[in-house]
Amino acid sequence: MSEEHYLELCDSPVQFENASSVNNVFFDEANKQVFAVRSGGATGVVVKGPDDKNSIAFRYECALKSLCFALIKQNRPVFSFQNGGQGGSEISQVCGEKNATVLGFCWTSWNEIVFITDQGVEFYQVLPDKRSLKLLKSHSINVNWYVYCPETSVILLSTTVQGNVLQPFAFKCGTMSKMSKFEIELPVVTKPAKIILSERDIAVATIYGQLYVMYLKHHSRTGNNPGAEVVLYHLQREGACKRSHILKLNTTGKFALNVVDNLVIVHHQSSQTSFMFDIKMKDTDSNLNIHQPVLPARSIHPYKIALTGPAAVGSQTPVPCELCILFLTFLLGSGYLWYLQVKLKPVVSLLQDKSKLMEFLLRRRDCKMVILSVCSQMLSRGDKGSLPVVAIVFDKLNQVYKEYLEAEQSYTMAVECGPSRGSTAHKRPVRTQAVIDQSDMYTHVLSLFTERKDVSHKFIIAVLMEYIRSLNQFQITVQHYLYELVIKTLVQHNLLYMLHQFLQYHVLSDSKPLACLLLSLESTYPPAHQLSLDMLKRLSTANDEIVEVLLSKQQVLGALRFIRSVGGHDNISARKFLDAARQTKDQMLFYTIFRFFEQRNQRLRGSPNFTPGEHCEEHVAYFKQAFGEQAFIKPVTL
Amino acid sequence: FSPRMATGMQEKQYTPSLLNFFIYNPKFGPREGEEEKKILFYHPSDVEKNEKIRNVGLCEAIVQFTRTFCPSKPAKSLHTQKNRQFFFEPEENFWIVMVLCMFILNYICAEFIDTVYGAVLQQCYSMYKLFNGTFARAMEAGGVELLTQKLEKFFYRYLQTLHLQSCDLLDVFGGISFFPLDKMTYLKIQSFVNRVEESLSLIKYTAFLYNDQLIWSGLEQDDMRILYKYLTTSLFPRHSEPELAGRDSPLRPEVAGNLLHYGRFLTGPSNLKDPEAKFRFPKIFVNTDDSYEELHLIVYKAMSAAVCFMISASEELGREFCEQLDGLVGPQLTLLASDICEQYNINRRVSGSEPQFKFIYFNHMNLAEKSTIHMRKTASVSLTSVHPDLMKILGDIHADFVRVDEDEEIIVKAMTDYWVVGKKSDQRELYVILNQKNANLIEVNEEVKRLCATQFNNIFFLD
């Protein structure tokens, strides 16, 4: 059953005391830390984050209603601000008009803070030394409520009577920029003079590097609407905010939203299940960006909390993930703070369409091993008609691989060219887990696959060729070990004519190791000799090897003619050729070769005689014995 | 003398014509009076019985007699003043003899003619074997009666298609012309073949051709060689008309009803929509030395791309299978064919125009042949662009190469301004015909070197 749950809670939740009359719990979205404030801080403040090994604890003398956490990281004192600006403990700041109500504040960087009142926003710089704030900018606007996205420092303000016109502001390095406002389309306009859009139904999140405003659109039960939906508005720095995606929930009730690994997770309270959406996954049947859940809704994998102490009686209580408070990315249960995680393995079995699955996996963070295991699995079954699927999967992998290689290449080129006109420093491309290269495929998938005895060799070869085709299609240089795998498989099944044809069309690219491998096949397949020589010739850096091959075949004259044709005959060892010529037991051949070197000596040194360094005495003696003294070239005397 | 031979003599000195063609096995009628039993096939059939027996007996005697001189290499041919006899023993004790009538006044080409017609004779057997299996298997299955039936049925038609007067060096090579293709398109074809073989798992072997040139063979080389010969000289020429016909021509196959693709069967059903369509495919025999497989031969073509699918003969192929194949292969092959065409045109533009050199290239290792001398090889005629005398010189050079194991090069000054150069390097042979006014030996040698450097720079070809 555990295969069913594709969502789980992280292993080590942040544990804290339950919120109660004496204990206040706050969550700092920017730093992802939980603050447990006992008795208004008088008895202690405990700060815990998911990555923190130890919690920070300190005491605070004054009663707190609200906390600002940004400086906790720097271990600086906490600033407190009280509503209406009444006597803060460290720094106090009065903001807005007299009758203005402070709705809240957000830290946009470690020393910048924004106050939101019902009449507008005020942007301050914090001067810790002076214990004061400096107003950077302000903007007057009627505000119902606000939502803040800490990752991008964007604040959304709800304006107008119905509350459905949203005004975003972006903050960056001391500047506040007003972005174009947009209207959320409400389902039904009932009573016009009432706030309809609630902040509970709006969330801001970064998905695939883009900022989106997510609107949970409830449908009235009376209508024949299929159910609620999440409407995504793409928020761009410049230009209008556009409605970009609709996520169909097909049900009604209470929902909560999370974004995990660029997936939108919608939790449905009454069914206690969660929907998962990937906005990059396109439904083939519609051009509009209407998305159905990637997978059927499932509950989050039950989390077992090990109870300690005698009360536990050795049992573990599964927490029915009934969620009290939901923050983006985090799930805050009673007394625990968890990360929500997506489990990829169950997705593999739930998502049958391999092409969709691969796309989905390639967009996930920890996908490499899962992808590789999907590949292995897909090949091992060898279902009928699976080859086109294999091809699609390979193409998808190689597309990502190619994009990375290109980015890497242009980075290297940019670095070599030195600092360019633009001042922007070149960023080395990040190699994500989705980059599955040839060695990954070889080690984890293909080398094991070719060893399998239960798969037909036809299929093995077809798969290898398909992978090579895909690499070629993306113009990726194929590594020689893949060729070796192909050759090994072909030789193993005695399919040498097939191999011959592949080489004939240069499907297996030339290389010295490959040429040597072919030479070794000559005894079982004679044409391999010719194929190997051709390959060495094309490499044009293997002239010595060609000479060796020819000499080993006793083609002494051929070797000599070849080395002469490439202009290397002045540097070759005379002894090597004479040795080879002697071995043929062909007197005329020996004579010819001997005469060639005599002439070379004459040309290079002015004398036909061999030097002692050439170690040809034995051959000179043989020549003399066979053809007589008078057959030697006479040294030219000037 | 028949009148036909007389006119032939006037026109050309050596237009050969088929006098006799017979197949015998000396073991079948060893006793006197039973000689007729030895004869399994005799062409022409209307020859008087005693003459048949006499001719067969003569051949038997010659073979026996010459065997005493060289037991390992039996006689291959016998030259008489008017005739040439060619002997071939393809299977133990089975002899095929071809007697040609030709007058050769000029004896230079003698050796070459033996090579050419020896090859033609062997090809006759190979072609028979492709469609009928070996003699021995027929004997096992149905004795002499079945064998003689098969021989009669096959050779009666086949001998009519022999065009003895246009045989030349290419018949000796029996090569395969490969279609030049870039790696990517080749891999696409591979992918196509693998996919079809995977989804139609009945298919045992596949061969892929484009423009009558081979691109991929799942069959072993020797089987492919003869199948290629059949396809290019017999099957394809018979079916080339519909493509050459205009779009609106009635000859054009039924594409209007099926706009998805241009695929059609060259063997088997000519029109799938025809309710009377027959789903019979020719059967071929391959790997006769070991596994001995009998296969259905399905040839399917879309535009210039032709694919042979071979399926075990024990499988029943009906309408359902053919429709499945048509639906699967038709659209893909149509797409692939236009891909290849496009790629081919790009490559041709890149590499420039056709070379002005006239040459024949053959590689014994992969049977690859290339000729810029032959314009078009069809069933009826082999058109060459050079004078027959030059072709004869090529043949003689080849005969020289056969005799020697080592690499060599021969340059011949022919009549007028023609030079003929033959080169042999390892397993490759190249023949070039040059026509240069007042060229000398050195210039010709340089010219050939240049040709090798441009046309054959990617293979190891010794200068």
Short mmCIF file of N, CA and C in Angstrom, two decimals, chain B residues 124-197:
data_model
loop_
_atom_site.label_atom_id
_atom_site.label_comp_id
_atom_site.label_asym_id
_atom_site.label_seq_id
_atom_site.Cartn_x
_atom_site.Cartn_y
_atom_site.Cartn_z
N CYS B 124 22.63 -18.85 -62.39
CA CYS B 124 21.43 -19.62 -62.72
C CYS B 124 21.09 -20.54 -61.56
N TYR B 125 22.11 -21.19 -61.05
CA TYR B 125 21.87 -22.12 -59.94
C TYR B 125 21.42 -21.36 -58.70
N SER B 126 22.10 -20.27 -58.39
CA SER B 126 21.76 -19.51 -57.19
C SER B 126 20.32 -19.04 -57.24
N MET B 127 19.91 -18.61 -58.41
CA MET B 127 18.55 -18.11 -58.56
C MET B 127 17.55 -19.25 -58.38
N TYR B 128 17.91 -20.40 -58.96
CA TYR B 128 17.05 -21.57 -58.78
C TYR B 128 16.93 -21.89 -57.30
N LYS B 129 18.07 -21.90 -56.64
CA LYS B 129 18.10 -22.28 -55.23
C LYS B 129 17.31 -21.30 -54.37
N LEU B 130 17.37 -20.02 -54.74
CA LEU B 130 16.65 -19.01 -53.97
C LEU B 130 15.15 -19.32 -53.94
N PHE B 131 14.63 -19.75 -55.07
CA PHE B 131 13.17 -19.96 -55.12
C PHE B 131 12.76 -21.42 -54.92
N ASN B 132 13.72 -22.34 -55.02
CA ASN B 132 13.34 -23.75 -54.95
C ASN B 132 14.10 -24.56 -53.90
N GLY B 133 15.12 -23.99 -53.32
CA GLY B 133 15.94 -24.77 -52.39
C GLY B 133 16.94 -25.62 -53.15
N THR B 134 17.65 -26.44 -52.45
CA THR B 134 18.71 -27.22 -53.10
C THR B 134 18.12 -28.43 -53.84
N PHE B 135 18.92 -28.97 -54.74
CA PHE B 135 18.53 -30.19 -55.46
C PHE B 135 18.31 -31.32 -54.45
N ALA B 136 19.24 -31.40 -53.50
CA ALA B 136 19.20 -32.51 -52.55
C ALA B 136 17.90 -32.50 -51.75
N ARG B 137 17.46 -31.32 -51.34
CA ARG B 137 16.22 -31.24 -50.56
C ARG B 137 15.02 -31.68 -51.38
N ALA B 138 15.01 -31.29 -52.65
CA ALA B 138 13.91 -31.69 -53.52
C ALA B 138 13.90 -33.20 -53.66
N MET B 139 15.10 -33.79 -53.77
CA MET B 139 15.22 -35.25 -53.87
C MET B 139 14.65 -35.91 -52.63
N GLU B 140 15.00 -35.36 -51.48
CA GLU B 140 14.51 -35.92 -50.22
C GLU B 140 12.99 -35.84 -50.15
N ALA B 141 12.47 -34.71 -50.62
CA ALA B 141 11.04 -34.48 -50.46
C ALA B 141 10.21 -35.28 -51.45
N GLY B 142 10.66 -35.37 -52.69
CA GLY B 142 9.80 -36.02 -53.66
C GLY B 142 10.53 -36.76 -54.76
N GLY B 143 11.80 -37.09 -54.51
CA GLY B 143 12.56 -37.86 -55.47
C GLY B 143 12.81 -37.14 -56.77
N VAL B 144 13.27 -37.90 -57.74
CA VAL B 144 13.63 -37.33 -59.04
C VAL B 144 12.43 -36.63 -59.68
N GLU B 145 11.28 -37.20 -59.45
CA GLU B 145 10.08 -36.66 -60.09
C GLU B 145 9.87 -35.19 -59.71
N LEU B 146 9.94 -34.93 -58.41
CA LEU B 146 9.73 -33.57 -57.93
C LEU B 146 10.83 -32.65 -58.44
N LEU B 147 12.05 -33.14 -58.38
CA LEU B 147 13.18 -32.32 -58.81
C LEU B 147 13.04 -31.92 -60.27
N THR B 148 12.72 -32.89 -61.12
CA THR B 148 12.60 -32.57 -62.54
C THR B 148 11.45 -31.59 -62.78
N GLN B 149 10.39 -31.77 -62.02
CA GLN B 149 9.27 -30.83 -62.13
C GLN B 149 9.70 -29.41 -61.80
N LYS B 150 10.40 -29.29 -60.69
CA LYS B 150 10.86 -27.96 -60.24
C LYS B 150 11.80 -27.34 -61.26
N LEU B 151 12.73 -28.16 -61.75
CA LEU B 151 13.71 -27.66 -62.71
C LEU B 151 13.00 -27.17 -63.97
N GLU B 152 12.07 -27.99 -64.42
CA GLU B 152 11.32 -27.67 -65.63
C GLU B 152 10.61 -26.34 -65.47
N LYS B 153 9.92 -26.22 -64.35
CA LYS B 153 9.10 -25.04 -64.10
C LYS B 153 9.95 -23.78 -64.00
N PHE B 154 11.08 -23.91 -63.31
CA PHE B 154 11.90 -22.72 -63.11
C PHE B 154 12.67 -22.33 -64.36
N PHE B 155 13.40 -23.30 -64.91
CA PHE B 155 14.31 -22.93 -66.00
C PHE B 155 13.60 -22.62 -67.31
N TYR B 156 12.41 -23.17 -67.47
CA TYR B 156 11.68 -22.88 -68.71
C TYR B 156 11.54 -21.37 -68.88
N ARG B 157 11.18 -20.72 -67.79
CA ARG B 157 11.02 -19.26 -67.88
C ARG B 157 12.34 -18.53 -67.74
N TYR B 158 13.16 -19.03 -66.80
CA TYR B 158 14.37 -18.28 -66.47
C TYR B 158 15.31 -18.16 -67.66
N LEU B 159 15.44 -19.25 -68.42
CA LEU B 159 16.40 -19.22 -69.53
C LEU B 159 16.02 -18.18 -70.58
N GLN B 160 14.72 -17.90 -70.66
CA GLN B 160 14.29 -16.87 -71.62
C GLN B 160 14.73 -15.48 -71.19
N THR B 161 14.98 -15.34 -69.92
CA THR B 161 15.34 -14.00 -69.45
C THR B 161 16.85 -13.79 -69.44
N LEU B 162 17.61 -14.82 -69.79
CA LEU B 162 19.07 -14.64 -69.83
C LEU B 162 19.42 -13.76 -71.02
N HIS B 163 20.15 -12.71 -70.76
CA HIS B 163 20.53 -11.85 -71.87
C HIS B 163 22.01 -11.96 -72.05
N LEU B 164 22.36 -13.02 -72.75
CA LEU B 164 23.77 -13.40 -72.81
C LEU B 164 24.64 -12.35 -73.49
N GLN B 165 24.05 -11.62 -74.42
CA GLN B 165 24.90 -10.69 -75.17
C GLN B 165 25.30 -9.48 -74.34
N SER B 166 24.55 -9.20 -73.28
CA SER B 166 24.92 -8.00 -72.51
C SER B 166 25.60 -8.33 -71.18
N CYS B 167 26.10 -9.53 -71.05
CA CYS B 167 26.81 -9.87 -69.82
C CYS B 167 28.19 -9.24 -69.83
N ASP B 168 28.60 -8.72 -68.72
CA ASP B 168 29.95 -8.16 -68.65
C ASP B 168 30.52 -8.30 -67.25
N LEU B 169 31.48 -7.45 -66.97
CA LEU B 169 32.21 -7.54 -65.70
C LEU B 169 31.28 -7.52 -64.49
N LEU B 170 30.21 -6.75 -64.57
CA LEU B 170 29.31 -6.66 -63.41
C LEU B 170 28.66 -8.00 -63.11
N ASP B 171 28.45 -8.81 -64.13
CA ASP B 171 27.90 -10.14 -63.88
C ASP B 171 28.90 -11.01 -63.14
N VAL B 172 30.16 -10.77 -63.44
CA VAL B 172 31.20 -11.53 -62.75
C VAL B 172 31.20 -11.17 -61.27
N PHE B 173 31.11 -9.90 -61.01
CA PHE B 173 31.16 -9.46 -59.61
C PHE B 173 29.89 -9.86 -58.87
N GLY B 174 28.77 -9.77 -59.56
CA GLY B 174 27.50 -10.05 -58.88
C GLY B 174 27.38 -9.20 -57.64
N GLY B 175 27.74 -7.95 -57.78
CA GLY B 175 27.81 -7.07 -56.62
C GLY B 175 26.48 -6.46 -56.24
N ILE B 176 26.56 -5.68 -55.20
CA ILE B 176 25.39 -4.99 -54.69
C ILE B 176 25.70 -3.51 -54.71
N SER B 177 24.80 -2.76 -55.26
CA SER B 177 25.01 -1.32 -55.25
C SER B 177 24.39 -0.76 -53.97
N PHE B 178 25.21 -0.09 -53.19
CA PHE B 178 24.71 0.46 -51.93
C PHE B 178 24.31 1.91 -52.11
N PHE B 179 23.26 2.28 -51.45
CA PHE B 179 22.79 3.66 -51.56
C PHE B 179 23.60 4.54 -50.59
N PRO B 180 24.22 5.59 -51.12
CA PRO B 180 25.01 6.45 -50.22
C PRO B 180 24.08 7.25 -49.31
N LEU B 181 24.39 7.25 -48.04
CA LEU B 181 23.46 7.83 -47.09
C LEU B 181 24.21 8.38 -45.89
N ASP B 182 23.72 9.45 -45.33
CA ASP B 182 24.35 9.99 -44.12
C ASP B 182 23.94 9.14 -42.92
N LYS B 183 24.73 9.31 -41.87
CA LYS B 183 24.56 8.46 -40.69
C LYS B 183 23.17 8.58 -40.06
N MET B 184 22.69 9.80 -39.96
CA MET B 184 21.43 10.03 -39.25
C MET B 184 20.26 9.36 -39.97
N THR B 185 20.20 9.54 -41.28
CA THR B 185 19.11 8.93 -42.03
C THR B 185 19.23 7.41 -41.95
N TYR B 186 20.47 6.94 -41.98
CA TYR B 186 20.67 5.50 -41.88
C TYR B 186 20.14 4.98 -40.54
N LEU B 187 20.41 5.71 -39.50
CA LEU B 187 19.93 5.29 -38.17
C LEU B 187 18.41 5.33 -38.10
N LYS B 188 17.83 6.28 -38.80
CA LYS B 188 16.36 6.34 -38.83
C LYS B 188 15.80 5.09 -39.49
N ILE B 189 16.48 4.65 -40.54
CA ILE B 189 16.03 3.45 -41.23
C ILE B 189 16.18 2.24 -40.30
N GLN B 190 17.30 2.20 -39.62
CA GLN B 190 17.52 1.14 -38.63
C GLN B 190 16.37 1.09 -37.63
N SER B 191 16.05 2.26 -37.15
CA SER B 191 15.00 2.40 -36.15
C SER B 191 13.67 1.90 -36.72
N PHE B 192 13.40 2.28 -37.94
CA PHE B 192 12.17 1.85 -38.61
C PHE B 192 12.12 0.33 -38.71
N VAL B 193 13.21 -0.26 -39.20
CA VAL B 193 13.26 -1.71 -39.38
C VAL B 193 13.05 -2.41 -38.03
N ASN B 194 13.74 -1.93 -37.01
CA ASN B 194 13.62 -2.55 -35.70
C ASN B 194 12.21 -2.46 -35.14
N ARG B 195 11.59 -1.34 -35.36
CA ARG B 195 10.23 -1.16 -34.85
C ARG B 195 9.26 -2.09 -35.54
N VAL B 196 9.39 -2.17 -36.86
CA VAL B 196 8.46 -3.03 -37.59
C VAL B 196 8.69 -4.48 -37.18
N GLU B 197 9.95 -4.87 -37.08
CA GLU B 197 10.23 -6.26 -36.70
C GLU B 197 9.72 -6.54 -35.29
#
